Coordinates of C-alpha atoms and ligand atoms in Angstrom, one line a residue:
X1340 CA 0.0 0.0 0.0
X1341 CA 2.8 2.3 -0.4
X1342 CA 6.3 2.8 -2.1
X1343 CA 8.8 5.4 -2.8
X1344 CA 10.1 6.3 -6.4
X1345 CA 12.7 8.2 -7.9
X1346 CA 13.2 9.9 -10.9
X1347 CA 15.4 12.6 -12.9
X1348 CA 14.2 15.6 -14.8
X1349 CA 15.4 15.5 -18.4
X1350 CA 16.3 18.4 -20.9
X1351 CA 14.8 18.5 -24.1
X1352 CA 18.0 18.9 -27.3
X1353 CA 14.5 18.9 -29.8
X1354 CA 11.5 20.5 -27.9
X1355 CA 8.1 19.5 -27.1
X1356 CA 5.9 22.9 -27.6
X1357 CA 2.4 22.1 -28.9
X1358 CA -0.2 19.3 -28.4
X1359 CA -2.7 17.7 -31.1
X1360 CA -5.4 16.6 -28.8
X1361 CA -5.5 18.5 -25.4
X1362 CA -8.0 16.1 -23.3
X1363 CA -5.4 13.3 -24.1
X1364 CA -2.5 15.6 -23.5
X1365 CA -1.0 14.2 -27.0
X1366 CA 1.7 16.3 -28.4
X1367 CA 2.0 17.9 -31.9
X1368 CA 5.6 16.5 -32.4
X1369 CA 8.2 14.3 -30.9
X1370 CA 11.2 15.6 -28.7
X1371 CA 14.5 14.4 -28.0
X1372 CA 15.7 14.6 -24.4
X1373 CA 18.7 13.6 -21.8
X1374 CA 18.1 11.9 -18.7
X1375 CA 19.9 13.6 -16.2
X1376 CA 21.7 11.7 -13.1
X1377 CA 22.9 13.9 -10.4
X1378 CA 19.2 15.9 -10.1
X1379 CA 16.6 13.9 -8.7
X1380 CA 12.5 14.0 -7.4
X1381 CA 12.1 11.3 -4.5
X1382 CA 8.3 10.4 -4.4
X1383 CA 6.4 8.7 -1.8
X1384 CA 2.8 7.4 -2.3
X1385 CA 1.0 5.8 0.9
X1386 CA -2.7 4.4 -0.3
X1387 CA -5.0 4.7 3.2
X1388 CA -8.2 4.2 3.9
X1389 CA -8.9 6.2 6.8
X1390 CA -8.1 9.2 4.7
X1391 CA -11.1 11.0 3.1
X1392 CA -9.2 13.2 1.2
X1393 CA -5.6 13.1 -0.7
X1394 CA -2.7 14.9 1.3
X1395 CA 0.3 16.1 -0.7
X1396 CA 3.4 17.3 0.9
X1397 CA 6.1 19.4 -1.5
X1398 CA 9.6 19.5 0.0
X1399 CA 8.1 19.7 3.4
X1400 CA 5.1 22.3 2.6
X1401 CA 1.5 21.3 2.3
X1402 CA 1.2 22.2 -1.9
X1403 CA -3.0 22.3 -2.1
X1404 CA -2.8 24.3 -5.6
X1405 CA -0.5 21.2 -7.2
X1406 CA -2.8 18.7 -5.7
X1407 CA -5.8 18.8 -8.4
X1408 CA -3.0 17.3 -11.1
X1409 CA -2.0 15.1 -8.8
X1410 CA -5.1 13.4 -7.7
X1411 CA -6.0 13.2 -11.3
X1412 CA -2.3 11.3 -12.3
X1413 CA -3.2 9.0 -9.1
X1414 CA -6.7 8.6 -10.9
X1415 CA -5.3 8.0 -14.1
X1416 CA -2.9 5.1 -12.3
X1417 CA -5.1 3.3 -10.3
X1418 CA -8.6 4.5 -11.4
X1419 CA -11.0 6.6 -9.8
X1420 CA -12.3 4.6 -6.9
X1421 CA -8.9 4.3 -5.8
X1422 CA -7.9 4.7 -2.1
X1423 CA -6.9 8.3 -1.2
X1424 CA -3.2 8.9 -0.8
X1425 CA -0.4 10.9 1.3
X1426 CA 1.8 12.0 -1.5
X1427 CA 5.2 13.3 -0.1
X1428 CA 7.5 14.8 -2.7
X1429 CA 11.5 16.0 -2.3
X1430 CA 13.3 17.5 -5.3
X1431 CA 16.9 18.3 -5.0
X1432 CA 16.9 21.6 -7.4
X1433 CA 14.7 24.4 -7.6
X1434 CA 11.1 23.1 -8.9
X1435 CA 8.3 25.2 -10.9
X1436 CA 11.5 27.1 -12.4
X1437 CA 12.1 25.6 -15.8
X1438 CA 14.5 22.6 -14.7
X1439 CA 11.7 20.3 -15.5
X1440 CA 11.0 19.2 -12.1
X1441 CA 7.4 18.3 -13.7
X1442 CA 9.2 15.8 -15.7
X1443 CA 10.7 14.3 -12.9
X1444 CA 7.8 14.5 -10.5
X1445 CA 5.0 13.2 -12.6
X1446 CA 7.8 10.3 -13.7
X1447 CA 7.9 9.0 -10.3
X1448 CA 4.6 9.7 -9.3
X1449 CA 3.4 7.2 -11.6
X1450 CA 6.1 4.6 -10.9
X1451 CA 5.4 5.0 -6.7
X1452 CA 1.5 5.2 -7.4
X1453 CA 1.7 1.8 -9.5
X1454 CA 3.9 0.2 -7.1
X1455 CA 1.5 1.5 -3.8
X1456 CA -1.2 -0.2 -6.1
X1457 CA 0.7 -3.4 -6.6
X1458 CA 0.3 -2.7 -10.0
X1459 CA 3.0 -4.0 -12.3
X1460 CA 3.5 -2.2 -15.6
X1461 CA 6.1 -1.7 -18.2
X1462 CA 8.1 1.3 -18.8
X1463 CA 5.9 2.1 -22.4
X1464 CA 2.8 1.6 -20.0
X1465 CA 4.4 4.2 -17.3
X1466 CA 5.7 6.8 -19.7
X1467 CA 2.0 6.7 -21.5
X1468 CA 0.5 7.3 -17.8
X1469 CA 3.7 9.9 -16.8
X1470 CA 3.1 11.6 -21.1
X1471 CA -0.8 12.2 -20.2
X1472 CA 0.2 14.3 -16.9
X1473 CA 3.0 16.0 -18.2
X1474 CA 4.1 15.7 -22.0
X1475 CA 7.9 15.9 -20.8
X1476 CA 7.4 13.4 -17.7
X1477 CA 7.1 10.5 -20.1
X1478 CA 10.6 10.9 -21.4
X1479 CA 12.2 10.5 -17.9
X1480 CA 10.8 7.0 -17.4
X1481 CA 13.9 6.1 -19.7
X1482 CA 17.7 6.9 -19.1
X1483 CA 20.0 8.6 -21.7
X1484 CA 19.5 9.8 -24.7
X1485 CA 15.3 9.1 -25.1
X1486 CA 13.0 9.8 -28.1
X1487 CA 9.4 10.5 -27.7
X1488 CA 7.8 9.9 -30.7
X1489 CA 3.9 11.3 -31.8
X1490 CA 3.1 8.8 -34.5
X1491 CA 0.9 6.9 -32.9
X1492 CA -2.6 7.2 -31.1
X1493 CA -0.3 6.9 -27.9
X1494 CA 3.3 8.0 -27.2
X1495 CA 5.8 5.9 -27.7
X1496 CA 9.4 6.6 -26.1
X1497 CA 12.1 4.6 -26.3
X1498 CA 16.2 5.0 -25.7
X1499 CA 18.4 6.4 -28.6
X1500 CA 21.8 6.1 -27.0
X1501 CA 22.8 4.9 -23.1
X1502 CA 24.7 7.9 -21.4
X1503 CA 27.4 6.1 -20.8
X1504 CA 28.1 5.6 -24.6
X1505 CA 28.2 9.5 -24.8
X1506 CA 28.5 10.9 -21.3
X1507 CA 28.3 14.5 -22.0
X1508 CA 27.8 17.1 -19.1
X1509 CA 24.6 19.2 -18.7
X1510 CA 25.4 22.5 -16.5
X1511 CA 22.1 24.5 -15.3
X1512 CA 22.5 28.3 -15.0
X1513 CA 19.7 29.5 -12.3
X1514 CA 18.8 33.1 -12.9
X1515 CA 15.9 33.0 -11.0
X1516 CA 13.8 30.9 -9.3
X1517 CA 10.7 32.8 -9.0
X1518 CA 8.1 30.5 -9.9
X1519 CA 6.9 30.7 -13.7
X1520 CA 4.4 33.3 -14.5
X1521 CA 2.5 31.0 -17.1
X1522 CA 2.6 27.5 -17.1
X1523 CA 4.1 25.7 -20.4
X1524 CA 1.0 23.4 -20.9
X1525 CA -0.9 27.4 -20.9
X1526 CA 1.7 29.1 -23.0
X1527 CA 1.5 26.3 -25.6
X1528 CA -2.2 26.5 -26.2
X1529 CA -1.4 29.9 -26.7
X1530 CA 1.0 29.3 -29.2
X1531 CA -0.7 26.7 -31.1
X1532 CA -4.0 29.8 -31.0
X1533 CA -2.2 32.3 -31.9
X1534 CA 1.7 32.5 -33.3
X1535 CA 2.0 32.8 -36.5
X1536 CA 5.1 30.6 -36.6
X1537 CA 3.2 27.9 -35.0
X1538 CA 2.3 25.8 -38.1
X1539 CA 5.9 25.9 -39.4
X1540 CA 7.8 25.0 -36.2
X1541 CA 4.8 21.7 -36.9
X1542 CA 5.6 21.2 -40.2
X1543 CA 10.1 21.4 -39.8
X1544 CA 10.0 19.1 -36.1
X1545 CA 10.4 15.9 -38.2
X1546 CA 13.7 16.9 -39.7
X1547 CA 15.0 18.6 -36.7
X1548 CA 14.2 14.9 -34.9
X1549 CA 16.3 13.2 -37.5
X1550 CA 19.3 15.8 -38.0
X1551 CA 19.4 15.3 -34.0
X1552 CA 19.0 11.0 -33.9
X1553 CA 21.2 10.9 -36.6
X1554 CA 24.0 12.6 -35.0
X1555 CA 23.8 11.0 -31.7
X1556 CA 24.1 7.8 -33.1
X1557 CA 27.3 8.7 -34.5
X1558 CA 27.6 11.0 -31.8
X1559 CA 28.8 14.0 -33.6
X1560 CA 28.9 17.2 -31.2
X1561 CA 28.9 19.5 -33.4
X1562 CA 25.9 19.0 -35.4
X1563 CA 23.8 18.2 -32.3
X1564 CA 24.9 21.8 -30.7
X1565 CA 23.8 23.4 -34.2
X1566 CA 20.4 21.4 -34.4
X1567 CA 19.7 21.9 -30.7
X1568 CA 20.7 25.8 -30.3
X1569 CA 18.6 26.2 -33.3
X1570 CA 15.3 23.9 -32.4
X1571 CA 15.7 25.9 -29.4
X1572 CA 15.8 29.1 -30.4
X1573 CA 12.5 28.5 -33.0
X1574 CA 10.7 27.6 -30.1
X1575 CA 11.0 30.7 -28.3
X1576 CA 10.5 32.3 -31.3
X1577 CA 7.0 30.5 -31.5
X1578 CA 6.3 31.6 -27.8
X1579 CA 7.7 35.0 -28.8
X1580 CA 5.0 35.8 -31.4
X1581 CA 2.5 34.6 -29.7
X1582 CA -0.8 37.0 -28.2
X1583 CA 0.0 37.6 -25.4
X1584 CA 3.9 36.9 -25.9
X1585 CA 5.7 33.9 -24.1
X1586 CA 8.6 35.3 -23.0
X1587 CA 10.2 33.1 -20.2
X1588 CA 13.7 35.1 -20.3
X1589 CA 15.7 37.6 -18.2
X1590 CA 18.5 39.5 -18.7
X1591 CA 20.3 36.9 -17.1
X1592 CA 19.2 34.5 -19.5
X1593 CA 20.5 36.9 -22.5
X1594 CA 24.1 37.2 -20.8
X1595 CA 24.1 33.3 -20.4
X1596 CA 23.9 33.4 -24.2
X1597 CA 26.8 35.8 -25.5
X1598 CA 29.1 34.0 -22.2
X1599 CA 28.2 30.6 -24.5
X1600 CA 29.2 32.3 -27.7
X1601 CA 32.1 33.4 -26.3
X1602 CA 33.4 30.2 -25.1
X1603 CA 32.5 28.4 -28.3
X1604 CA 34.8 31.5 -30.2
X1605 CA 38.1 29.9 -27.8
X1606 CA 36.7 26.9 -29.0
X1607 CA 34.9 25.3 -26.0
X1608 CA 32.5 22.0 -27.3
X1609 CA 29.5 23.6 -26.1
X1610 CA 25.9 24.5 -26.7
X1611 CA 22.9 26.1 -24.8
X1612 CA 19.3 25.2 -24.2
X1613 CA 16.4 26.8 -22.4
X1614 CA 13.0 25.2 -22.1
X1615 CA 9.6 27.1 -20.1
X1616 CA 12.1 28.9 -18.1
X1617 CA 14.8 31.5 -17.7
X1618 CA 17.3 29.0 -16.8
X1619 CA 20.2 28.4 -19.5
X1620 CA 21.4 24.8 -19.5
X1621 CA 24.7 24.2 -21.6
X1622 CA 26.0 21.0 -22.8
X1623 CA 29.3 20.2 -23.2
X1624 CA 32.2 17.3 -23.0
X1625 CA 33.2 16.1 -20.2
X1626 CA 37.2 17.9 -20.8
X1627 CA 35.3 21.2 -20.9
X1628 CA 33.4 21.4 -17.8
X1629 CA 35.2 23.1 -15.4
X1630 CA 35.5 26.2 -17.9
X1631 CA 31.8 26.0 -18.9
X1632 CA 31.1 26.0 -15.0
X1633 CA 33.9 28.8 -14.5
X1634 CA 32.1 31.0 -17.6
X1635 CA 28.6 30.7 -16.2
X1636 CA 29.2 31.3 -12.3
X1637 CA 31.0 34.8 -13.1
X1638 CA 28.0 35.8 -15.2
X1639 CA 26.0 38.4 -14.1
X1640 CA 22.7 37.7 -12.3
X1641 CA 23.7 33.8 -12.4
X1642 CA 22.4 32.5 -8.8
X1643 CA 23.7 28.9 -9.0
X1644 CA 25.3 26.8 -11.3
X1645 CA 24.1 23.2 -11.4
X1646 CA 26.7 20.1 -13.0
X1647 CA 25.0 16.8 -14.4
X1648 CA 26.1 13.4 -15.9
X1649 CA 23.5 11.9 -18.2
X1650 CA 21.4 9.2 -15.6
X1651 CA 19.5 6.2 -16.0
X1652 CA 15.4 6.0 -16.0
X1653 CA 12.8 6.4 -13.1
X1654 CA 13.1 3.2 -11.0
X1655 CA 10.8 2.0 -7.8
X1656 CA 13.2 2.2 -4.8
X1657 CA 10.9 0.3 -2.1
X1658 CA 6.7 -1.0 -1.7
X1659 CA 5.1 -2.8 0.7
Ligands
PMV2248 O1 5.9 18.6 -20.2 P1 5.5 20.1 -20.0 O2 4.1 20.3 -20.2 O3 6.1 20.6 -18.8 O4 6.2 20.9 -21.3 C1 7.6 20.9 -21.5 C2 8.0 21.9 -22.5 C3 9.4 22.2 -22.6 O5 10.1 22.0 -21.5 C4 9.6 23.7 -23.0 C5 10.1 21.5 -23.8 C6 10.3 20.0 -23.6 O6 10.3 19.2 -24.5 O7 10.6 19.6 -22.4

């Protein structure tokens, strides 16, 4: 009747912005992610029936307003006559804040739920539970590099490359960590209403997703930084142009950039991504680190800097 999950928030290299059916949470097109490792959301799910109403904790602070999504992920899980549930919840890294701590939560959530249940499922079945939550969660139920593909009636996400076959490093830069002023699932409704680059960011995802697969595979550094900085920036182009204007940036966020561009001019392997958020999250080889980590610190309005190996999956630690 209960069990404790854990599992890592991922960054997207091709984005997620857009879904084709709303009720079922189904996205417009398919994403490319990393897994990350050090970064982590520790779930707890405790099914009791003396409870007459769901209790959720969120790094130690009663979290009514993110309870309605929960109670409806635990519905999803284990159906609507379920048992109600003390959800405890402990992220290691700033959450509402564009790090993807949805990703991670909703990811464990429906691996502890299951487990609480006694339900046993596969990973496909969990990431379709995790994908209908949170579009991004479903990717984090794999470790790596994962695919989330949109062909289908259902997601379907599977592993392109293990991390340790590539282990690049993924370095957060926290600007802020003031929680978002628009949620993504929101903003992208927005976008997909009203940007008139919407249709077109549609329409060019499939190539993006296979300039991107392609050069994991052979690993090639390069071309993934040029795909990715680009897939990124037409995404906040999309939220750019929309009415009202998605613009999840700060000045911070802007100075994070030309420090990036700079390095890659002394010829640092490095790229930047930034996803509902004004954090900027730069990927680099492992050799590089320690200068990408040096850059971003002495940046101005740069609170934190966070350092990541690529991790494994969302995996049940303990039920009973
Ligand atoms: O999964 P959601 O609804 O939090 O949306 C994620 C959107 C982005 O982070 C901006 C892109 C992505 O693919 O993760």
């Amino acid at each position: 009747m209960r069990a404790t999950a854990r599992a890592q928030p991922n960054i997207a290299l091709i984005k997620y912005w857009g879904k084709r059916d709303s009720d079922r949470n189904l996205p417009a097109v398919g994403s490319i992610s990393v897994t990350l490792e050090e970064l982590y959301t520790t779930m707890h799910v405790e099914l009791d029936a003396a409870l007459d109403l769901d209790e959720l904790l969120v790094n130690g602070h009663s979290a009514p307003s993110m309870l309605p999504r929960v109670a409806r992920c635990l519905d999803t899980v284990l159906g609507a006559g379920r048992l109600r549930a003390r959800i405890i919840s402990e992220s290691n890294f700033p959450i509402a804040a564009g790090l993807a701590s949805s990703a991670s939560s909703f990811a464990a959530l429906v691996v502890a739920a299951s487990g609480a249940g006694g339900v046993e499922r596969t990973a496909d079945e969990l990431a379709g539970l995790a994908g209908k939550a949170s579009g991004s969660a479903a990717r984090s139920l794999y470790g790596g590099f994962v695919e989330l593909r949109n062909d289908g009636d259902e997601i379907a996400v599977c592993s392109i490359l293990d991390g340790a076959a590539w282990p690049l490093r993924i370095i957060a830069a926290v600007t802020s960590t003031t929680p978002k002023p628009v949620s993504s699932g929101e903003a992208m409704e927005t976008s997909r209403r009203s940007s008139p680059f919407y249709s077109r960011w549609v329409e060019e995802q499939d190539m993006d997703l296979s300039t991107a697969r392609d050069a994991i595979t052979v690993r090639d550094f390069g071309k993934l930084a040029s795909i990715a900085e680009h897939n990124c920036l037409k995404m906040h182009s999309v939220m750019w142009a929309s009415r009202p204007p998605v613009v999840y940036w700060n000045a911070a966020t802007i100075a994070c950039l030309e420090r990036v561009r700079q390095l890659q001019a002394d010829g640092v392997a490095a790229f930047f991504t930034i996803d509902a958020g004004p954090q900027v999250k730069v990927i680099c080889l492992p050799g590089d680190e320690s200068q990408v980590v040096e850059a971003l610190t002495t940046t101005p309005g740069v609170e934190s800097v966070l350092s990541s190996g690529i991790g494994a999956g969302a995996a049940l630690m303990t039920a009973d």
